[in-house]
Protein backbone atom coordinates (compact mmCIF):
# COMPACT_ATOMS: atom_id res chain seq x y z
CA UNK A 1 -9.19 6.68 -15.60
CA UNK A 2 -6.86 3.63 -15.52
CA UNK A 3 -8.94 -0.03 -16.92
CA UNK A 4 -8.71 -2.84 -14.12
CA UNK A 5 -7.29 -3.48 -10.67
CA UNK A 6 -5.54 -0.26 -9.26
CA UNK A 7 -4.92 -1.30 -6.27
CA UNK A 8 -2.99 -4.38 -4.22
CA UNK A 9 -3.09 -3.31 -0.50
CA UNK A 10 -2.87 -7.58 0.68
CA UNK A 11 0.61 -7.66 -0.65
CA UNK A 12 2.09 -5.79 1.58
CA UNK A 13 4.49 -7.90 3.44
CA UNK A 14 4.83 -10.66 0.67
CA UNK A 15 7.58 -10.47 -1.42
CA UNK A 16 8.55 -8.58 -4.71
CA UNK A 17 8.66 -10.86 -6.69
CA UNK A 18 6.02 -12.58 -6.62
CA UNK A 19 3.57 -9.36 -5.69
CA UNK A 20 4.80 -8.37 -9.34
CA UNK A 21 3.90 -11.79 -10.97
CA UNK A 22 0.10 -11.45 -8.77
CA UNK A 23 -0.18 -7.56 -10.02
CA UNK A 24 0.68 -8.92 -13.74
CA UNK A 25 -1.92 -11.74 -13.78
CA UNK A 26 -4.71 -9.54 -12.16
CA UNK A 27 -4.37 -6.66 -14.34
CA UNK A 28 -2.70 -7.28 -17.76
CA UNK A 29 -2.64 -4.16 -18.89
CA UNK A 30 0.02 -2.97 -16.06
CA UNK A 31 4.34 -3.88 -15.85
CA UNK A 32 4.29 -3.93 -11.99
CA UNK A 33 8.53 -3.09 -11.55
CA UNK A 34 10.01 -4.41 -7.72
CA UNK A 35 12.04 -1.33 -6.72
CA UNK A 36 14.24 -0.96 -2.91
CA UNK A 37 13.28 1.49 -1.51
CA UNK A 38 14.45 4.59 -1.73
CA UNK A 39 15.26 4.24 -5.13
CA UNK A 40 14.45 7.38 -7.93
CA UNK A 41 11.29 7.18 -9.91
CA UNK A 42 9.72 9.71 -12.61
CA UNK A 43 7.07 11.31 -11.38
CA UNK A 44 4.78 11.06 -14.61
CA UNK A 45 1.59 9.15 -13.91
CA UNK A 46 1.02 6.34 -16.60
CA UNK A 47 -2.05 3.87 -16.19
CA UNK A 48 0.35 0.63 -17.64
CA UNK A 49 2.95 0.77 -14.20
CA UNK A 50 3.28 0.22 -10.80
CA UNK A 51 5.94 0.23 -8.66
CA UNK A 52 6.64 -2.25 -6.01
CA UNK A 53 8.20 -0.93 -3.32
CA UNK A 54 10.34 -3.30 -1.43
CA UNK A 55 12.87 -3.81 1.20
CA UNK A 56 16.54 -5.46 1.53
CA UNK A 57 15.01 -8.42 1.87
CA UNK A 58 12.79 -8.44 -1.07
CA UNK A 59 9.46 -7.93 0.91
CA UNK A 60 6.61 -5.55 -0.17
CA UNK A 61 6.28 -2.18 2.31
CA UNK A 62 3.98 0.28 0.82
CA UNK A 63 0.58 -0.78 -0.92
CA UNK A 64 1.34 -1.19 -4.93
CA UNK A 65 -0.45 1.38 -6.96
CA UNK A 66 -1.01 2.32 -10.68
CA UNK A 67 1.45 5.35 -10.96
């Protein structure tokens, strides 16, 4: 099981950048990485990422998640 915050469901609809700066500061364990969407990924699970999962114009869409 992954140490700290897992989850960041209230920044959906803010935008990348600074959802990966609020991920970073609440869990320092993690690298939160902004990502458009539809963009590859590796499918391993690691407990020190999350993707951020953005639009065209930068904003959050799906809830960020350790993965």
């Amino acid at each position: 099981e992954c140490k700290g915050k897992s989850s960041w469901p209230e920044l959906v609809g803010e935008k990348g950048e600074a959802a990966r700066l609020t991920i970073e500061k609440e869990n320092p364990l993690v690298n939160a990485i902004v990502l458009l969407d539809g963009t590859g990924v590796t499918k391993d699970f690691r407990c020190d990422r999350v993707w951020v999962w953005v639009n065209s114009k930068g904003i959050v869409i799906r809830t960020p998640i350790i993965t």
